[in-house]
Structure formats: C-alpha cells, structure tokens
PDB file of C-alpha atoms in Angstrom:
ATOM      1  CA  MET R   9      99.943 151.273  40.112  1.00 41.00           C
ATOM      2  CA  GLN R  10      98.103 149.299  37.185  1.00 44.00           C
ATOM      3  CA  LYS R  11     101.667 147.739  37.006  1.00 41.00           C
ATOM      4  CA  PHE R  12     101.723 146.712  40.347  1.00 40.00           C
ATOM      5  CA  VAL R  13      98.143 144.978  40.488  1.00 43.00           C
ATOM      6  CA  ILE R  14      98.857 143.471  37.471  1.00 40.00           C
ATOM      7  CA  ILE R  15     102.186 141.988  39.244  1.00 43.00           C
ATOM      8  CA  VAL R  16     100.742 140.974  41.994  1.00 43.00           C
ATOM      9  CA  GLY R  17      97.353 139.316  40.350  1.00 47.00           C
ATOM     10  CA  LEU R  18     100.165 136.979  38.435  1.00 43.00           C
ATOM     11  CA  LEU R  19     101.605 136.089  42.067  1.00 44.00           C
ATOM     12  CA  THR R  20      98.444 134.213  42.899  1.00 42.00           C
ATOM     13  CA  LEU R  21      99.349 131.771  40.328  1.00 40.00           C
ATOM     14  CA  LEU R  22     103.094 131.011  41.440  1.00 40.00           C
ATOM     15  CA  VAL R  23     101.885 127.949  43.710  1.00 36.00           C
ATOM     16  CA  ALA R  24     100.135 126.287  41.083  1.00 38.00           C
ATOM     17  CA  CYS R  25     102.445 126.882  38.039  1.00 39.00           C
ATOM     18  CA  LYS R  26     105.794 127.975  39.525  1.00 40.00           C
ATOM     19  CA  PRO R  27     107.297 129.778  36.561  1.00 41.00           C
ATOM     20  CA  LYS R  28     110.992 130.226  36.225  1.00 41.00           C
ATOM     21  CA  PRO R  29     112.790 133.468  37.045  1.00 44.00           C
ATOM     22  CA  ASP R  30     112.035 135.857  34.473  1.00 53.00           C
ATOM     23  CA  GLY R  31     113.689 139.087  36.076  1.00 76.00           C
ATOM     24  CA  GLU R  32     110.444 141.082  36.628  1.00 89.00           C
ATOM     25  CA  VAL R  33     111.273 143.734  38.942  1.00 92.00           C
ATOM     26  CA  VAL R  34     108.429 144.055  42.015  1.00 90.00           C
ATOM     27  CA  ALA R  35     110.113 146.569  43.761  1.00 92.00           C
ATOM     28  CA  ARG R  36     113.124 148.721  44.212  1.00 92.00           C
ATOM     29  CA  VAL R  37     115.175 150.579  47.122  1.00 91.00           C
ATOM     30  CA  MET R  38     117.916 152.675  45.760  1.00 88.00           C
ATOM     31  CA  ASP R  39     120.057 149.840  43.733  1.00 89.00           C
ATOM     32  CA  GLU R  40     118.679 146.854  45.232  1.00 90.00           C
ATOM     33  CA  TYR R  41     115.735 145.041  43.674  1.00 92.00           C
ATOM     34  CA  LEU R  42     113.235 142.617  44.612  1.00 92.00           C
ATOM     35  CA  TYR R  43     112.292 140.246  41.851  1.00 93.00           C
ATOM     36  CA  LEU R  44     108.993 138.303  40.915  1.00 88.00           C
ATOM     37  CA  SER R  45     110.848 135.174  41.283  1.00 87.00           C
ATOM     38  CA  GLU R  46     111.896 135.697  45.004  1.00 88.00           C
ATOM     39  CA  LEU R  47     108.215 135.878  45.938  1.00 85.00           C
ATOM     40  CA  GLU R  48     107.618 132.225  45.087  1.00 82.00           C
ATOM     41  CA  GLY R  49     106.564 130.129  47.905  1.00 80.00           C
ATOM     42  CA  ILE R  50     105.132 133.005  49.712  1.00 81.00           C
ATOM     43  CA  VAL R  51     101.559 131.971  49.280  1.00 76.00           C
ATOM     44  CA  PRO R  52     100.628 128.563  50.430  1.00 76.00           C
ATOM     45  CA  PRO R  53      98.536 126.147  48.382  1.00 76.00           C
ATOM     46  CA  GLY R  54      94.981 126.667  48.650  1.00 70.00           C
ATOM     47  CA  THR R  55      94.975 130.259  49.943  1.00 73.00           C
ATOM     48  CA  LEU R  56      92.299 132.636  48.940  1.00 75.00           C
ATOM     49  CA  GLN R  57      93.246 135.290  46.698  1.00 75.00           C
ATOM     50  CA  THR R  58      92.589 138.181  48.773  1.00 76.00           C
ATOM     51  CA  ASP R  59      94.656 136.428  51.397  1.00 76.00           C
ATOM     52  CA  SER R  60      97.100 136.054  48.803  1.00 81.00           C
ATOM     53  CA  LEU R  61      97.487 139.608  47.831  1.00 85.00           C
ATOM     54  CA  GLU R  62      97.515 140.559  51.842  1.00 87.00           C
ATOM     55  CA  ALA R  63     100.528 138.226  52.255  1.00 85.00           C
ATOM     56  CA  ILE R  64     102.391 139.535  49.286  1.00 88.00           C
ATOM     57  CA  GLN R  65     101.859 142.907  49.855  1.00 90.00           C
ATOM     58  CA  ALA R  66     103.194 142.293  53.473  1.00 89.00           C
ATOM     59  CA  TYR R  67     106.046 140.865  52.106  1.00 90.00           C
ATOM     60  CA  ILE R  68     106.790 143.659  49.753  1.00 92.00           C
ATOM     61  CA  HIS R  69     106.285 146.183  52.450  1.00 92.00           C
ATOM     62  CA  ASN R  70     108.752 144.466  54.858  1.00 90.00           C
ATOM     63  CA  TRP R  71     111.172 144.235  52.502  1.00 92.00           C
ATOM     64  CA  ILE R  72     111.025 147.895  51.539  1.00 93.00           C
ATOM     65  CA  GLN R  73     111.226 148.808  55.161  1.00 93.00           C
ATOM     66  CA  GLN R  74     114.221 146.366  56.016  1.00 91.00           C
ATOM     67  CA  LYS R  75     116.177 147.870  53.142  1.00 90.00           C
ATOM     68  CA  LEU R  76     115.525 151.253  54.088  1.00 92.00           C
ATOM     69  CA  LEU R  77     116.464 150.877  57.828  1.00 90.00           C
ATOM     70  CA  ILE R  78     119.789 149.024  56.383  1.00 85.00           C
ATOM     71  CA  GLN R  79     120.783 152.318  54.106  1.00 87.00           C
ATOM     72  CA  LYS R  80     119.836 154.588  57.103  1.00 88.00           C
ATOM     73  CA  ALA R  81     122.015 152.889  59.486  1.00 83.00           C
ATOM     74  CA  LYS R  82     124.553 152.886  57.068  1.00 83.00           C
ATOM     75  CA  ARG R  83     124.636 156.216  56.729  1.00 85.00           C
ATOM     76  CA  ASN R  84     124.080 157.305  60.299  1.00 85.00           C
ATOM     77  CA  LEU R  85     126.256 154.659  61.976  1.00 80.00           C
ATOM     78  CA  PRO R  86     130.064 155.456  63.141  1.00 82.00           C
ATOM     79  CA  GLU R  87     132.266 153.206  60.912  1.00 77.00           C
ATOM     80  CA  HIS R  88     133.803 151.238  63.861  1.00 72.00           C
ATOM     81  CA  GLN R  89     129.849 150.215  64.350  1.00 72.00           C
ATOM     82  CA  LYS R  90     129.592 148.847  61.114  1.00 70.00           C
ATOM     83  CA  ILE R  91     132.313 146.142  61.242  1.00 74.00           C
ATOM     84  CA  PHE R  92     129.976 143.223  61.698  1.00 79.00           C
ATOM     85  CA  GLU R  93     132.023 140.587  59.281  1.00 75.00           C
ATOM     86  CA  GLN R  94     133.700 138.815  61.833  1.00 79.00           C
ATOM     87  CA  GLU R  95     130.744 138.656  64.411  1.00 86.00           C
ATOM     88  CA  ILE R  96     128.540 137.667  61.618  1.00 87.00           C
ATOM     89  CA  GLU R  97     130.970 134.899  60.512  1.00 85.00           C
ATOM     90  CA  ASN R  98     131.590 133.448  64.106  1.00 89.00           C
ATOM     91  CA  TYR R  99     128.058 133.475  64.608  1.00 92.00           C
ATOM     92  CA  ARG R 100     127.313 131.555  61.365  1.00 91.00           C
ATOM     93  CA  ASN R 101     129.857 128.788  62.118  1.00 92.00           C
ATOM     94  CA  SER R 102     128.390 128.558  65.582  1.00 94.00           C
ATOM     95  CA  LEU R 103     125.145 127.735  64.203  1.00 94.00           C
ATOM     96  CA  ILE R 104     126.594 125.122  61.826  1.00 94.00           C
ATOM     97  CA  ILE R 105     128.666 123.353  64.623  1.00 93.00           C
ATOM     98  CA  PHE R 106     125.466 123.652  66.913  1.00 94.00           C
ATOM     99  CA  ALA R 107     123.199 121.928  64.437  1.00 94.00           C
ATOM    100  CA  TYR R 108     125.819 119.473  63.365  1.00 93.00           C
ATOM    101  CA  GLN R 109     126.312 118.364  66.897  1.00 93.00           C
ATOM    102  CA  ASN R 110     122.439 118.016  67.839  1.00 93.00           C
ATOM    103  CA  ALA R 111     122.163 116.009  64.524  1.00 94.00           C
ATOM    104  CA  LEU R 112     124.912 113.872  65.719  1.00 92.00           C
ATOM    105  CA  ILE R 113     123.374 113.646  69.320  1.00 93.00           C
ATOM    106  CA  GLU R 114     119.956 112.627  67.985  1.00 92.00           C
ATOM    107  CA  GLN R 115     121.724 109.674  65.939  1.00 93.00           C
ATOM    108  CA  ALA R 116     124.328 108.398  68.213  1.00 92.00           C
ATOM    109  CA  VAL R 117     123.670 109.187  71.969  1.00 92.00           C
ATOM    110  CA  ASP R 118     122.560 106.142  73.901  1.00 93.00           C
ATOM    111  CA  THR R 119     118.956 107.105  75.407  1.00 93.00           C
ATOM    112  CA  VAL R 120     118.765 103.849  77.007  1.00 94.00           C
ATOM    113  CA  ILE R 121     119.369 104.099  80.713  1.00 96.00           C
ATOM    114  CA  SER R 122     118.800 101.012  82.999  1.00 95.00           C
ATOM    115  CA  GLU R 123     118.065 100.559  86.585  1.00 95.00           C
ATOM    116  CA  SER R 124     121.615  99.371  87.468  1.00 96.00           C
ATOM    117  CA  ASP R 125     122.829 102.943  85.541  1.00 96.00           C
ATOM    118  CA  LEU R 126     120.543 104.890  88.088  1.00 97.00           C
ATOM    119  CA  GLU R 127     121.761 102.550  90.929  1.00 97.00           C
ATOM    120  CA  ASN R 128     125.459 103.225  90.092  1.00 97.00           C
ATOM    121  CA  TYR R 129     125.347 106.764  89.491  1.00 97.00           C
ATOM    122  CA  TYR R 130     123.551 107.387  92.775  1.00 97.00           C
ATOM    123  CA  GLU R 131     125.775 105.075  94.802  1.00 97.00           C
ATOM    124  CA  GLU R 132     128.652 106.805  93.622  1.00 97.00           C
ATOM    125  CA  ASN R 133     127.446 110.473  93.738  1.00 97.00           C
ATOM    126  CA  LYS R 134     125.273 110.010  96.960  1.00 95.00           C
ATOM    127  CA  GLN R 135     126.662 113.467  98.146  1.00 95.00           C
ATOM    128  CA  MET R 136     124.792 115.136  95.280  1.00 96.00           C
ATOM    129  CA  PHE R 137     121.444 113.820  96.954  1.00 96.00           C
ATOM    130  CA  LEU R 138     121.062 115.266 100.369  1.00 97.00           C
ATOM    131  CA  LEU R 139     117.368 116.236 101.459  1.00 97.00           C
ATOM    132  CA  ARG R 140     116.586 119.565 101.710  1.00 96.00           C
ATOM    133  CA  ASN R 141     113.141 119.007 102.905  1.00 97.00           C
ATOM    134  CA  ASN R 142     111.153 116.233 104.326  1.00 97.00           C
ATOM    135  CA  VAL R 143     109.807 113.815 102.098  1.00 98.00           C
ATOM    136  CA  VAL R 144     106.824 110.881 102.573  1.00 98.00           C
ATOM    137  CA  ARG R 145     105.236 108.100 100.988  1.00 97.00           C
ATOM    138  CA  VAL R 146     101.469 108.418 101.794  1.00 97.00           C
ATOM    139  CA  ARG R 147      97.849 107.604 101.114  1.00 97.00           C
ATOM    140  CA  PHE R 148      95.346 110.500 102.079  1.00 96.00           C
ATOM    141  CA  VAL R 149      91.871 111.279 101.306  1.00 97.00           C
ATOM    142  CA  LYS R 150      89.651 113.997 102.368  1.00 97.00           C
ATOM    143  CA  LEU R 151      86.098 113.294 103.297  1.00 96.00           C
ATOM    144  CA  GLU R 152      83.013 115.386 104.145  1.00 93.00           C
ATOM    145  CA  ASN R 153      82.192 115.326 107.688  1.00 91.00           C
ATOM    146  CA  LEU R 154      78.598 113.932 107.732  1.00 89.00           C
ATOM    147  CA  PRO R 155      76.646 113.930 110.821  1.00 85.00           C
ATOM    148  CA  LYS R 156      76.642 110.624 112.617  1.00 82.00           C
ATOM    149  CA  ASN R 157      73.104 110.913 114.285  1.00 82.00           C
ATOM    150  CA  SER R 158      71.352 111.646 110.758  1.00 80.00           C
ATOM    151  CA  ARG R 159      68.377 109.426 110.037  1.00 83.00           C
ATOM    152  CA  ASP R 160      68.806 110.021 106.303  1.00 84.00           C
ATOM    153  CA  ARG R 161      69.489 106.662 104.535  1.00 87.00           C
ATOM    154  CA  ASP R 162      72.121 108.043 102.036  1.00 88.00           C
ATOM    155  CA  ILE R 163      74.011 109.807 104.463  1.00 88.00           C
ATOM    156  CA  GLN R 164      74.390 106.762 106.578  1.00 91.00           C
ATOM    157  CA  ALA R 165      75.127 104.789 103.586  1.00 90.00           C
ATOM    158  CA  ARG R 166      77.919 107.307 102.725  1.00 92.00           C
ATOM    159  CA  ILE R 167      79.188 107.270 106.516  1.00 91.00           C
ATOM    160  CA  LYS R 168      79.561 103.587 105.911  1.00 93.00           C
ATOM    161  CA  GLU R 169      81.398 103.834 102.785  1.00 94.00           C
ATOM    162  CA  ASN R 170      83.475 106.616 104.325  1.00 93.00           C
ATOM    163  CA  GLN R 171      84.451 104.121 107.202  1.00 95.00           C
ATOM    164  CA  THR R 172      85.490 101.745 104.683  1.00 96.00           C
ATOM    165  CA  ILE R 173      87.793 103.983 103.282  1.00 96.00           C
ATOM    166  CA  ALA R 174      89.617 104.830 106.203  1.00 95.00           C
ATOM    167  CA  GLU R 175      89.876 101.350 107.002  1.00 95.00           C
ATOM    168  CA  LEU R 176      91.504 100.506 103.697  1.00 96.00           C
ATOM    169  CA  ILE R 177      93.784 103.912 104.125  1.00 96.00           C
ATOM    170  CA  PHE R 178      95.180 102.618 107.257  1.00 95.00           C
ATOM    171  CA  SER R 179      95.665  98.973 105.943  1.00 94.00           C
ATOM    172  CA  GLN R 180      98.874  97.585 106.098  1.00 88.00           C
ATOM    173  CA  ASN R 181      98.625  95.431 103.121  1.00 88.00           C
ATOM    174  CA  LEU R 182      95.995  96.066 100.474  1.00 89.00           C
ATOM    175  CA  THR R 183      95.119  93.233  97.931  1.00 92.00           C
ATOM    176  CA  GLY R 184      94.239  94.138  94.107  1.00 92.00           C
ATOM    177  CA  GLU R 185      90.908  94.189  95.109  1.00 95.00           C
ATOM    178  CA  ASP R 186      91.029  96.459  98.153  1.00 94.00           C
ATOM    179  CA  TRP R 187      93.067  99.096  95.756  1.00 94.00           C
ATOM    180  CA  LEU R 188      90.128  98.638  93.366  1.00 95.00           C
ATOM    181  CA  LYS R 189      87.622  99.386  96.100  1.00 96.00           C
ATOM    182  CA  LEU R 190      89.398 102.066  97.781  1.00 96.00           C
ATOM    183  CA  SER R 191      90.119 104.024  94.519  1.00 95.00           C
ATOM    184  CA  GLU R 192      86.415 103.626  93.577  1.00 96.00           C
ATOM    185  CA  LEU R 193      85.135 104.928  96.698  1.00 96.00           C
ATOM    186  CA  SER R 194      87.389 107.532  97.078  1.00 95.00           C
ATOM    187  CA  GLN R 195      86.515 108.832  93.841  1.00 95.00           C
ATOM    188  CA  LYS R 196      82.940 108.615  94.568  1.00 94.00           C
ATOM    189  CA  ASN R 197      82.923 110.153  98.151  1.00 93.00           C
ATOM    190  CA  SER R 198      85.973 112.272  98.384  1.00 94.00           C
ATOM    191  CA  THR R 199      86.887 115.850  98.024  1.00 94.00           C
ATOM    192  CA  ASN R 200      90.447 115.121  97.506  1.00 95.00           C
ATOM    193  CA  PHE R 201      92.610 111.759  97.788  1.00 96.00           C
ATOM    194  CA  TYR R 202      96.006 110.685  97.019  1.00 96.00           C
ATOM    195  CA  LEU R 203      96.690 106.957  96.869  1.00 95.00           C
ATOM    196  CA  ASP R 204      99.917 106.539  95.143  1.00 94.00           C
ATOM    197  CA  SER R 205     102.128 105.399  98.005  1.00 93.00           C
ATOM    198  CA  ASP R 206     104.744 103.962  95.954  1.00 93.00           C
ATOM    199  CA  HIS R 207     106.282 107.465  95.134  1.00 95.00           C
ATOM    200  CA  TRP R 208     107.766 110.200  97.267  1.00 97.00           C
ATOM    201  CA  ILE R 209     106.359 113.544  97.487  1.00 97.00           C
ATOM    202  CA  TYR R 210     107.380 116.712  99.649  1.00 97.00           C
ATOM    203  CA  PHE R 211     106.014 116.388 103.114  1.00 97.00           C
ATOM    204  CA  ASN R 212     105.137 120.246 102.624  1.00 96.00           C
ATOM    205  CA  ASP R 213     102.849 119.445  99.600  1.00 96.00           C
ATOM    206  CA  LEU R 214     100.863 117.356 101.746  1.00 96.00           C
ATOM    207  CA  LEU R 215     100.594 119.834 104.693  1.00 96.00           C
ATOM    208  CA  LYS R 216      98.939 122.133 102.122  1.00 95.00           C
ATOM    209  CA  GLU R 217      96.261 119.854 101.847  1.00 94.00           C
ATOM    210  CA  ILE R 218      95.456 119.106 105.932  1.00 93.00           C
ATOM    211  CA  PRO R 219      94.864 121.865 108.564  1.00 92.00           C
ATOM    212  CA  ILE R 220      97.450 120.889 111.132  1.00 92.00           C
ATOM    213  CA  ASP R 221     100.488 122.303 112.747  1.00 91.00           C
ATOM    214  CA  ALA R 222     103.130 119.934 112.216  1.00 93.00           C
ATOM    215  CA  TYR R 223     105.983 121.924 113.490  1.00 92.00           C
ATOM    216  CA  PRO R 224     108.563 120.579 113.887  1.00 95.00           C
ATOM    217  CA  GLN R 225     108.246 118.456 111.363  1.00 96.00           C
ATOM    218  CA  GLU R 226     111.003 115.863 111.971  1.00 96.00           C
ATOM    219  CA  ASP R 227     109.537 115.287 115.387  1.00 96.00           C
ATOM    220  CA  PHE R 228     105.808 115.429 113.950  1.00 96.00           C
ATOM    221  CA  LEU R 229     106.783 112.473 111.448  1.00 97.00           C
ATOM    222  CA  ARG R 230     108.548 110.496 114.190  1.00 96.00           C
ATOM    223  CA  ARG R 231     105.837 110.333 116.331  1.00 95.00           C
ATOM    224  CA  HIS R 232     102.734 110.346 113.798  1.00 94.00           C
ATOM    225  CA  SER R 233     102.123 107.536 111.022  1.00 94.00           C
ATOM    226  CA  LYS R 234      98.493 107.146 111.091  1.00 95.00           C
ATOM    227  CA  PHE R 235      96.041 109.904 111.923  1.00 95.00           C
ATOM    228  CA  GLU R 236      92.590 111.416 111.261  1.00 94.00           C
ATOM    229  CA  VAL R 237      92.384 115.327 111.319  1.00 94.00           C
ATOM    230  CA  PRO R 238      88.588 116.592 111.480  1.00 92.00           C
ATOM    231  CA  ASP R 239      87.148 120.000 111.314  1.00 91.00           C
ATOM    232  CA  ASP R 240      83.874 121.336 110.711  1.00 89.00           C
ATOM    233  CA  ASP R 241      83.355 120.655 107.377  1.00 92.00           C
ATOM    234  CA  TYR R 242      85.684 117.702 106.390  1.00 95.00           C
ATOM    235  CA  ILE R 243      87.850 114.879 107.826  1.00 95.00           C
ATOM    236  CA  TYR R 244      90.905 113.710 106.708  1.00 97.00           C
ATOM    237  CA  TYR R 245      92.836 110.226 106.865  1.00 97.00           C
ATOM    238  CA  VAL R 246      96.491 109.902 106.532  1.00 97.00           C
ATOM    239  CA  ASN R 247      98.634 106.972 106.222  1.00 97.00           C
ATOM    240  CA  ILE R 248     102.358 107.987 105.966  1.00 97.00           C
ATOM    241  CA  VAL R 249     103.807 104.709 104.724  1.00 96.00           C
ATOM    242  CA  GLU R 250     107.572 105.903 104.899  1.00 96.00           C
ATOM    243  CA  PHE R 251     109.203 109.334 105.578  1.00 97.00           C
ATOM    244  CA  SER R 252     112.814 110.396 105.197  1.00 97.00           C
ATOM    245  CA  LEU R 253     114.020 113.646 106.693  1.00 97.00           C
ATOM    246  CA  ARG R 254     115.879 116.714 105.429  1.00 96.00           C
ATOM    247  CA  GLY R 255     119.768 115.798 105.712  1.00 96.00           C
ATOM    248  CA  ASP R 256     119.156 112.198 105.113  1.00 96.00           C
ATOM    249  CA  TYR R 257     120.125 110.735 101.550  1.00 97.00           C
ATOM    250  CA  SER R 258     117.205 111.299  99.423  1.00 97.00           C
ATOM    251  CA  PRO R 259     115.313 108.215  98.004  1.00 97.00           C
ATOM    252  CA  ILE R 260     116.785 106.963  94.906  1.00 96.00           C
ATOM    253  CA  GLU R 261     113.150 106.667  93.769  1.00 95.00           C
ATOM    254  CA  PHE R 262     112.827 110.258  94.462  1.00 95.00           C
ATOM    255  CA  GLU R 263     115.833 111.249  92.345  1.00 96.00           C
ATOM    256  CA  HIS R 264     115.140 109.127  89.173  1.00 95.00           C
ATOM    257  CA  GLU R 265     114.321 111.708  86.786  1.00 95.00           C
ATOM    258  CA  LYS R 266     116.951 113.959  87.866  1.00 96.00           C
ATOM    259  CA  ILE R 267     119.866 111.109  87.914  1.00 97.00           C
ATOM    260  CA  ARG R 268     118.525 110.078  84.082  1.00 97.00           C
ATOM    261  CA  ASN R 269     119.065 113.472  82.870  1.00 97.00           C
ATOM    262  CA  ILE R 270     122.610 113.664  84.486  1.00 97.00           C
ATOM    263  CA  ILE R 271     123.431 110.695  82.536  1.00 97.00           C
ATOM    264  CA  LEU R 272     122.211 111.497  79.372  1.00 96.00           C
ATOM    265  CA  ASN R 273     123.717 114.820  79.623  1.00 96.00           C
ATOM    266  CA  ASN R 274     126.831 113.486  80.390  1.00 96.00           C
ATOM    267  CA  ARG R 275     126.731 110.889  77.239  1.00 96.00           C
ATOM    268  CA  LYS R 276     125.642 114.010  75.104  1.00 95.00           C
ATOM    269  CA  VAL R 277     128.860 115.924  76.454  1.00 95.00           C
ATOM    270  CA  GLN R 278     131.168 113.138  75.972  1.00 95.00           C
ATOM    271  CA  LEU R 279     129.894 112.478  72.293  1.00 95.00           C
ATOM    272  CA  ILE R 280     130.528 116.080  71.782  1.00 94.00           C
ATOM    273  CA  GLU R 281     134.068 115.770  73.216  1.00 94.00           C
ATOM    274  CA  ASN R 282     134.903 112.527  71.034  1.00 94.00           C
ATOM    275  CA  LEU R 283     133.903 114.409  68.258  1.00 93.00           C
ATOM    276  CA  ARG R 284     135.965 117.280  68.990  1.00 91.00           C
ATOM    277  CA  ASN R 285     139.233 115.045  69.350  1.00 93.00           C
ATOM    278  CA  GLU R 286     138.117 112.945  66.054  1.00 93.00           C
ATOM    279  CA  VAL R 287     138.101 115.841  63.903  1.00 91.00           C
ATOM    280  CA  MET R 288     141.662 117.015  65.315  1.00 91.00           C
ATOM    281  CA  VAL R 289     143.222 113.313  64.976  1.00 92.00           C
ATOM    282  CA  GLU R 290     141.620 113.218  61.365  1.00 91.00           C
ATOM    283  CA  GLY R 291     142.795 116.689  60.310  1.00 91.00           C
ATOM    284  CA  GLN R 292     146.331 115.853  61.467  1.00 90.00           C
ATOM    285  CA  GLU R 293     146.512 112.462  59.719  1.00 92.00           C
ATOM    286  CA  ARG R 294     145.029 113.699  56.536  1.00 91.00           C
ATOM    287  CA  ASN R 295     147.582 116.950  56.767  1.00 91.00           C
ATOM    288  CA  TRP R 296     144.605 119.495  56.754  1.00 89.00           C
ATOM    289  CA  PHE R 297     146.020 121.514  59.176  1.00 81.00           C
ATOM    290  CA  GLU R 298     149.483 123.217  60.208  1.00 81.00           C
ATOM    291  CA  ILE R 299     150.355 125.081  63.374  1.00 80.00           C
ATOM    292  CA  TYR R 300     153.120 127.552  62.605  1.00 76.00           C
TER     293      TYR R 300
END
C-alpha cells in the first residue's frame, strides 16, 4: 500500500516533467501488467492533486476490472463464441475507410449550390415535390380585444394603434417604412404575430394559432384570403398572401433546404464512387492486385 501511494504521488508530476518509460509496474492482472509510463497524459495540466489521485485510481481500477472481465469471459465462453479476429479486422478496416472518405469529402466536395442548381433539380424531379399538406404565405397578428367604449386614454390609444396594425396587415403593397411600423407596433401590442410572408408555412401550423373551423381547408383557402376572427379575449387579423394546396407541386422556395441537402448528398456519393473506381484503376495500372 505504501508503494502504491508513492507511485500515485509520482504520477502527479507526469504532466510537468513527462518522464521516459521506466518499466515501473503499477498494477498486475495474471500475466498482464500496467506500467507507470502508460498513465502519462491521464491527468490534464493544472489539475488539483486530490483530483489527480482520484483520476489515476479510477483508471487503474477500470483497467483491472476490464482485464478480469476479459479473463473470465475467455474461461467461460465456448470456443466458437471467442473467434472475433475477422470481425474485428473488418470493423477496423471499415473505420479506416470511413475516416478517409469523410476527410476526402471535407476537402473535395463542392458545397456551393447555386439558385440555378436548385431550380434545375426541382424541374427535373418535380414528382418528388407534391404537397401532402396545404401551405401558405401569410401575415398574421393576435391582439387583445379591447373595449371600444372605454374612456381610458391609454386604451383608446392602443385601439388606434391596433387599427393601424390591421390596415398594414391587410395592405397589398407595404413600403419599407410600413414594414418597420408594422413590426414595431406588433412587437409592442400583440400577443403573437408572424409577418414573414416571403416564406411558406404549413396551414395547419397557422390554424393552431387561430380559433376557426377551416374544414375543408381547400375550400376555406379558396374563399378566404383576408379575414379577422374575434373571440372574448383576442382578435386575430390574417392575410393569406398566397396558398398552395395538397396534391399541387410544392413551391420551390418551400423545398430549398431539402433540395440543397439532396444535391450535396448526391455529390458526396459521386465523390466516393469516383474514389472507388480510381483505386481500382490505379491498382490495376501498378499491378497491385491479381484475380486468380
């Protein structure tokens, strides 16, 4: 025990001085030995001495436990269950190939995907992009339903601001100044709002925010583009700028990220296929393999 404490104490100096392997044995399990030199690097620089001792003791404990488990498994497993050499070699080779392919992809794959790349893929594969759900481009705001007959000046001021929000939500053409005003008033007065009408969203997601019965959705969308929905507590202003129905081709803007990922993955697959072909050609030219 005294020798073990001395060894552990010496280990705290490993980070600073990094001694050469000296053959000092720290632990033994049957005919396998753990040497002092093998513990170098376990303790990160700057670690407190007490933490260093705990880390080293834990490592030694785990090493002993693993070796004992391996020995027990060898004694008790039938011979046919202990033949892992081929499986281990196959797994090791797979890891090496995988690491090399990933390194090659990081260095060589072209990650720049232009708008024309996206459009070409979309047009050539339109059948892949049929909508399963209705999508919309929309401006929406949820405001507190204020009493219009109130004499409170603050409430009257908010009612006026809310009317301005509604006008801007329903406006056909918004100037930059209009957008700024709408955004500021919505942030100030609304409970919830969505103003990014350049992007498509699922109509179902919008319906989660509005207390209306929009069934069947397709008929509702065809008949309603701008509407307000009041209830006891709130009033909802909705401007559906554009919609696309299930079964239609999905808007390309809605599929940008999906198409980008497909194109990028196709490039990776092609790069790996080229690599496999190249190694076969090189091996044949250099006479590195033969088929008997």
